[in-house]
PDB file of N, CA and C in Angstrom:
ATOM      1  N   UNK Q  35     -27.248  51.795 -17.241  1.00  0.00           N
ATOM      2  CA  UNK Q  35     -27.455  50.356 -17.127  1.00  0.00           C
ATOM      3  C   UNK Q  35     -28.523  50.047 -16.083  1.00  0.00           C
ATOM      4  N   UNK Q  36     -27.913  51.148 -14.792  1.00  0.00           N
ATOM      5  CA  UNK Q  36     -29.730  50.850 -13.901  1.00  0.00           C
ATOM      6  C   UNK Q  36     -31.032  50.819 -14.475  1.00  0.00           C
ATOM      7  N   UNK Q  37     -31.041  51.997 -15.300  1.00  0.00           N
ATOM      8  CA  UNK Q  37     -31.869  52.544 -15.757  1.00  0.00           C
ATOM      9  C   UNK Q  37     -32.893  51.220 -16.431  1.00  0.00           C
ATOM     10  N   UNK Q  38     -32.321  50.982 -17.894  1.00  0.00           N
ATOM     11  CA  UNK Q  38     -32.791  49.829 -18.002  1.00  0.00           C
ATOM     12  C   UNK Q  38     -33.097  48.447 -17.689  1.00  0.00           C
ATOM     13  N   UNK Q  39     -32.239  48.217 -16.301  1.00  0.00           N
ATOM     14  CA  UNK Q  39     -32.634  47.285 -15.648  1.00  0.00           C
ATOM     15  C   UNK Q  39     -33.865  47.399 -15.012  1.00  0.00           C
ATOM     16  N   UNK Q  40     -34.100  48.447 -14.557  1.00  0.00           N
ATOM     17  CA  UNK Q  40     -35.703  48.747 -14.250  1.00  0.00           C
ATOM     18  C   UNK Q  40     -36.677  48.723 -15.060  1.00  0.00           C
ATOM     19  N   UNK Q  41     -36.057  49.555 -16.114  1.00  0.00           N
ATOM     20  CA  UNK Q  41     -37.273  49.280 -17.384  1.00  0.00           C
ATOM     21  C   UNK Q  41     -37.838  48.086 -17.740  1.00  0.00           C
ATOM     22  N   UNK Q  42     -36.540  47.177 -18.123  1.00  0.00           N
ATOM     23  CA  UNK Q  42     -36.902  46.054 -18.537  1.00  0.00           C
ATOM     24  C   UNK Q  42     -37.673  45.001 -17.213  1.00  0.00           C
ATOM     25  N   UNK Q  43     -37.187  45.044 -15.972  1.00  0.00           N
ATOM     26  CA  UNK Q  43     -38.474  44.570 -15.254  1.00  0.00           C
ATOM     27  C   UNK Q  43     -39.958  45.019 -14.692  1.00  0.00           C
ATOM     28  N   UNK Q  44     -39.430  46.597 -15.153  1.00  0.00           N
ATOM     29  CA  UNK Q  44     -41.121  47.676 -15.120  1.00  0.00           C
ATOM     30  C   UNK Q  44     -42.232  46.880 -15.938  1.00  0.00           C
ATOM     31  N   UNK Q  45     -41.484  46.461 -17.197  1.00  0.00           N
ATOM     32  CA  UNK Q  45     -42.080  46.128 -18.645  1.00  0.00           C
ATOM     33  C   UNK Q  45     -42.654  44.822 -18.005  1.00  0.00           C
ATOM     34  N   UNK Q  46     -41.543  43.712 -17.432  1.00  0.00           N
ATOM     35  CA  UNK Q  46     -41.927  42.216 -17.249  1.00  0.00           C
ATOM     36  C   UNK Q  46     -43.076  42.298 -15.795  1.00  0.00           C
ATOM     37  N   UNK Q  47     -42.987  43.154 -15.447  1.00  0.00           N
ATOM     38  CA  UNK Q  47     -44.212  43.555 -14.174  1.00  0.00           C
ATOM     39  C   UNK Q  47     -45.597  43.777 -14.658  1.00  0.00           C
ATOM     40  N   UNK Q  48     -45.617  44.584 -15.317  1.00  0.00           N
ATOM     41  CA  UNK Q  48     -46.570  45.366 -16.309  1.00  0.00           C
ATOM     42  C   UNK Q  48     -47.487  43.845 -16.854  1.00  0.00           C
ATOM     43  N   UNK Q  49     -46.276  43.276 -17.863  1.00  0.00           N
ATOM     44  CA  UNK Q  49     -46.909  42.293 -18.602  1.00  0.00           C
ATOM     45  C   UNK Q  49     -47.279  40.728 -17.462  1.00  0.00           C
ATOM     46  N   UNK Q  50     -47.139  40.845 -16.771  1.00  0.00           N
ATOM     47  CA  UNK Q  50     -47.218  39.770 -15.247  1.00  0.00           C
ATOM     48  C   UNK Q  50     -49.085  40.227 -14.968  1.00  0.00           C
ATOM     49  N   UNK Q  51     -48.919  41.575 -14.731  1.00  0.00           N
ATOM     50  CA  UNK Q  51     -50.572  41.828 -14.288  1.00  0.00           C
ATOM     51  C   UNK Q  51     -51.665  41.919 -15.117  1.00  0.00           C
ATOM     52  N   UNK Q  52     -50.729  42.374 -16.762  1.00  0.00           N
ATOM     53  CA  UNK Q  52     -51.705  41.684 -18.138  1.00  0.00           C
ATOM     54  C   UNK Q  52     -52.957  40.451 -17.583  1.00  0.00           C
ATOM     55  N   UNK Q  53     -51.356  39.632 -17.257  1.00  0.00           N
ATOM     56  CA  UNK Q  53     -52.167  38.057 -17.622  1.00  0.00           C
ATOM     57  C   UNK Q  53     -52.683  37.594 -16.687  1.00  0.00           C
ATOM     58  N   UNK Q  54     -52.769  38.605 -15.211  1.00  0.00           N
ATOM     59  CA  UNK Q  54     -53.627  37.827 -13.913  1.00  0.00           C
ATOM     60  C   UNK Q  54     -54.655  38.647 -14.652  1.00  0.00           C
ATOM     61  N   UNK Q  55     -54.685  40.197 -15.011  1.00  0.00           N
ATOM     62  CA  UNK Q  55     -55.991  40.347 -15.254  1.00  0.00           C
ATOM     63  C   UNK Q  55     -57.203  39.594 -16.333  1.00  0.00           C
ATOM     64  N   UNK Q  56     -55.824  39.430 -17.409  1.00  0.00           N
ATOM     65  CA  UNK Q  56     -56.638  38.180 -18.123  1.00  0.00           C
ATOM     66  C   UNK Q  56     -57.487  37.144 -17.978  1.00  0.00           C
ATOM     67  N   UNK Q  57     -56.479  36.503 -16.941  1.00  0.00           N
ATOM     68  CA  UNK Q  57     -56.519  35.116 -16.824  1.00  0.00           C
ATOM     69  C   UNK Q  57     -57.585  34.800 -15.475  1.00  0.00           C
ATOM     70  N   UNK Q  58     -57.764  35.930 -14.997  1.00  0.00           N
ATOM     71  CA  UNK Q  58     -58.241  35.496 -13.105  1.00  0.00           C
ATOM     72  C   UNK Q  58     -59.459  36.996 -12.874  1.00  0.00           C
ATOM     73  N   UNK Q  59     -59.187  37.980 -13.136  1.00  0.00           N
ATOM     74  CA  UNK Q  59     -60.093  38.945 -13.089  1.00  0.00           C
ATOM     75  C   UNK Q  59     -61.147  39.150 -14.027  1.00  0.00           C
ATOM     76  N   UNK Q  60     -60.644  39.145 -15.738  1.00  0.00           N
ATOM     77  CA  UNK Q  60     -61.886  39.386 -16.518  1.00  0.00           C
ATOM     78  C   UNK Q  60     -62.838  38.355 -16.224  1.00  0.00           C
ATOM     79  N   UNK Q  61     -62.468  36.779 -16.359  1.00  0.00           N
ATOM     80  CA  UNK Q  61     -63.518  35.598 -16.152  1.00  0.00           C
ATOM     81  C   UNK Q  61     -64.859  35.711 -14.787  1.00  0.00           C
ATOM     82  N   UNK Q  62     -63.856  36.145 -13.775  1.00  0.00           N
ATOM     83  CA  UNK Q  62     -64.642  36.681 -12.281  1.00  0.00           C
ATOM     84  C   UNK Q  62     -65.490  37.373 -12.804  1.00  0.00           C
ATOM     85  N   UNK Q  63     -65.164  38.942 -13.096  1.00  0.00           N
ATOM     86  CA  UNK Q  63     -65.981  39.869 -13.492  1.00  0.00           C
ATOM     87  C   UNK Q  63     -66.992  38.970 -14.597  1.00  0.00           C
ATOM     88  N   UNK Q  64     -66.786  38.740 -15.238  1.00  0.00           N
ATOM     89  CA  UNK Q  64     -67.922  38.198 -16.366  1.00  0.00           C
ATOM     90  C   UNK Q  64     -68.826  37.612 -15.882  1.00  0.00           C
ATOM     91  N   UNK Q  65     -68.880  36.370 -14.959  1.00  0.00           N
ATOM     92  CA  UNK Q  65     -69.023  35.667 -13.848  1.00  0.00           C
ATOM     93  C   UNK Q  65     -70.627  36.097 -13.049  1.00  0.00           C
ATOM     94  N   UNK Q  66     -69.542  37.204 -12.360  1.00  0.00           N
ATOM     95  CA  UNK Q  66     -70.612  37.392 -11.282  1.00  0.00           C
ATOM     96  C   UNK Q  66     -71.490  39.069 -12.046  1.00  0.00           C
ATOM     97  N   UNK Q  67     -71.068  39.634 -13.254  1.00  0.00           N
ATOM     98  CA  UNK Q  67     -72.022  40.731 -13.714  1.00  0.00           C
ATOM     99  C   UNK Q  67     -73.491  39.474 -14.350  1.00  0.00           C
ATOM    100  N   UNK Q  68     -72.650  38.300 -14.958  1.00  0.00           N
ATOM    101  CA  UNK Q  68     -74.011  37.201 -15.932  1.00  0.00           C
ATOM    102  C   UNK Q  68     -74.800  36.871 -14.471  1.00  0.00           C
ATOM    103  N   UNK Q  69     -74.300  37.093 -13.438  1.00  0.00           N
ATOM    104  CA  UNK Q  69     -75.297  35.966 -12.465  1.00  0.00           C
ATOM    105  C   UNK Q  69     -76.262  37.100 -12.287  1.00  0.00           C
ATOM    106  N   UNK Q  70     -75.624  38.208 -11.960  1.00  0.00           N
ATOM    107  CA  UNK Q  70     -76.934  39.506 -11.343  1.00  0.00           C
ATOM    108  C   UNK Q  70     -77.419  39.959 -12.503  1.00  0.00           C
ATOM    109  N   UNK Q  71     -77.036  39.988 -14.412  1.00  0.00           N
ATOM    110  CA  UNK Q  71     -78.198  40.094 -14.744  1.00  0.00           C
ATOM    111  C   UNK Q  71     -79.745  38.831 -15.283  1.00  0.00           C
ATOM    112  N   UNK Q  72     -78.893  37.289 -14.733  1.00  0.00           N
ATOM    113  CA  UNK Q  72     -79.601  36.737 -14.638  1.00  0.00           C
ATOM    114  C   UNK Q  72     -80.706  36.488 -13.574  1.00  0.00           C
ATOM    115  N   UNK Q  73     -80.060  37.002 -12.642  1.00  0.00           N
ATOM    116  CA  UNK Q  73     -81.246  36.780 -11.521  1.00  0.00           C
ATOM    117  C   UNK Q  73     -82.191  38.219 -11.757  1.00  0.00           C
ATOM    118  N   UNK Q  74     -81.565  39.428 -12.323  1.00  0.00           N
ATOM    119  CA  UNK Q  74     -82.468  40.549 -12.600  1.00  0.00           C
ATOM    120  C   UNK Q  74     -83.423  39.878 -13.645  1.00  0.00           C
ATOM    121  N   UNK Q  75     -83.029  39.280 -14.562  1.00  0.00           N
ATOM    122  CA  UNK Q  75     -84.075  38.849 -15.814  1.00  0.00           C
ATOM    123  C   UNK Q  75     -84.787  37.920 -14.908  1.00  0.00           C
ATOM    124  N   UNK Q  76     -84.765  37.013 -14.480  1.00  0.00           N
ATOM    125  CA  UNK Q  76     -85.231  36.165 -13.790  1.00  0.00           C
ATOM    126  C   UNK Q  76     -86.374  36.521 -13.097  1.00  0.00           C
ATOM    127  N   UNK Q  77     -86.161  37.809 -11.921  1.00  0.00           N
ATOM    128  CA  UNK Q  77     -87.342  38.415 -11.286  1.00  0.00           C
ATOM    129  C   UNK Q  77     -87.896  39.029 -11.938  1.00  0.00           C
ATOM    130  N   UNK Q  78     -87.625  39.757 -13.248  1.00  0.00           N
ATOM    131  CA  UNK Q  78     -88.487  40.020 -13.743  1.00  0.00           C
ATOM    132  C   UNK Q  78     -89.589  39.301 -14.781  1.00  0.00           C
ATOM    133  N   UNK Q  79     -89.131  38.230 -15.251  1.00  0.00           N
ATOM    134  CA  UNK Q  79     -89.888  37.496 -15.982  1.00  0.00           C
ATOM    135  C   UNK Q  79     -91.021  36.662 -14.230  1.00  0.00           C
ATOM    136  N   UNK Q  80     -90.650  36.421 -13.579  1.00  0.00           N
ATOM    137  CA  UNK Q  80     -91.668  36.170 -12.475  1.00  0.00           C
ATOM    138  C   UNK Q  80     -92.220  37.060 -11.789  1.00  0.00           C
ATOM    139  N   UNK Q  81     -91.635  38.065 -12.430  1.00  0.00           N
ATOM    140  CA  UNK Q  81     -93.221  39.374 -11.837  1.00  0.00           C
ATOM    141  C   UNK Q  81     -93.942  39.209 -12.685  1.00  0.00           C
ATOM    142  N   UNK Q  82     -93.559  39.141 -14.256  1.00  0.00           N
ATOM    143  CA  UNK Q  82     -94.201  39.513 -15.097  1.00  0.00           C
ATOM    144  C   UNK Q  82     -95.169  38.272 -15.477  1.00  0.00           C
ATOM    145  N   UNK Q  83     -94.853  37.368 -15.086  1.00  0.00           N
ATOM    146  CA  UNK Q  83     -95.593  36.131 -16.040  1.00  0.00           C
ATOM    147  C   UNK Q  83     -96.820  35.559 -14.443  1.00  0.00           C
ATOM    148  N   UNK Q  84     -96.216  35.868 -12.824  1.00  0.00           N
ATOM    149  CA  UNK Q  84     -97.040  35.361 -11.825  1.00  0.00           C
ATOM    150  C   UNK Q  84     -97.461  36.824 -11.216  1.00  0.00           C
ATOM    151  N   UNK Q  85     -97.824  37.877 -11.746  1.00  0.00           N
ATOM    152  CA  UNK Q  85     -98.151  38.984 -11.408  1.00  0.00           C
ATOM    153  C   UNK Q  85     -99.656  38.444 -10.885  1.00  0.00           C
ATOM    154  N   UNK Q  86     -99.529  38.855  -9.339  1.00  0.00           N
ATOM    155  CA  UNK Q  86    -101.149  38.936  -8.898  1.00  0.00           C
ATOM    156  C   UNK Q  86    -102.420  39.805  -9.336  1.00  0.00           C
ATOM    157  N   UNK Q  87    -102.995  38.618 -10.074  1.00  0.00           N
ATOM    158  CA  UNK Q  87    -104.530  39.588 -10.641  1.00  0.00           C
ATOM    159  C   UNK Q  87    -105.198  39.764  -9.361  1.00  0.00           C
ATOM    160  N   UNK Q  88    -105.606  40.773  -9.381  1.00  0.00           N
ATOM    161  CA  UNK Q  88    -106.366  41.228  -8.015  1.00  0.00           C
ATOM    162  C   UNK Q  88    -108.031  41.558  -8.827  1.00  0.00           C
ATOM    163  N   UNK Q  89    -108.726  40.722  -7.929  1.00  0.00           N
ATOM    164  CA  UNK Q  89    -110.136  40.902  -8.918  1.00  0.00           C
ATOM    165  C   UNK Q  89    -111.219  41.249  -7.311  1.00  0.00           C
ATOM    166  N   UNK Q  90    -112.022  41.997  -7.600  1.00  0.00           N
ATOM    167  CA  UNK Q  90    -113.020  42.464  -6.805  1.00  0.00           C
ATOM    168  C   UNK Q  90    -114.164  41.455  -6.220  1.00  0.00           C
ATOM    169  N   UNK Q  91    -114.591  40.745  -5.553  1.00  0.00           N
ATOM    170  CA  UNK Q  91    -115.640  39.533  -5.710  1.00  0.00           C
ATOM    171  C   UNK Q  91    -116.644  40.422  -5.127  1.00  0.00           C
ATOM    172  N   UNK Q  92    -117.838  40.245  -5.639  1.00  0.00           N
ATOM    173  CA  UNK Q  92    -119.093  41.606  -5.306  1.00  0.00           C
ATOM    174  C   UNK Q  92    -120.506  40.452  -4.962  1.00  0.00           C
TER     175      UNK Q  92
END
């Protein structure tokens, strides 16, 4: 009877950190990976598009 009294709140524990990870961790993570590869796209489209022409004046 212990036995499964543990189980069955092992199980309701288990399924408790499901739904923080659901609910509170994946969104974060999604979050802050879109911001750094937006600011990576970002610097790179402003290297690429204000790249200094360097010209020789003679």
């Amino acid at each position: 009877s212990d036995v499964s009294d543990f189980d069955e709140e092992w199980e309701e524990l288990v399924q408790q950190m499901q739904q923080i990870l659901v609910a509170f961790l994946l969104p974060w993570l999604g979050r802050w990976l879109g911001r750094k590869f937006s600011f990576w796209t970002w610097s790179r489209f402003v290297e690429w598009y204000y790249y200094p022409r360097i010209t020789i004046a003679k």
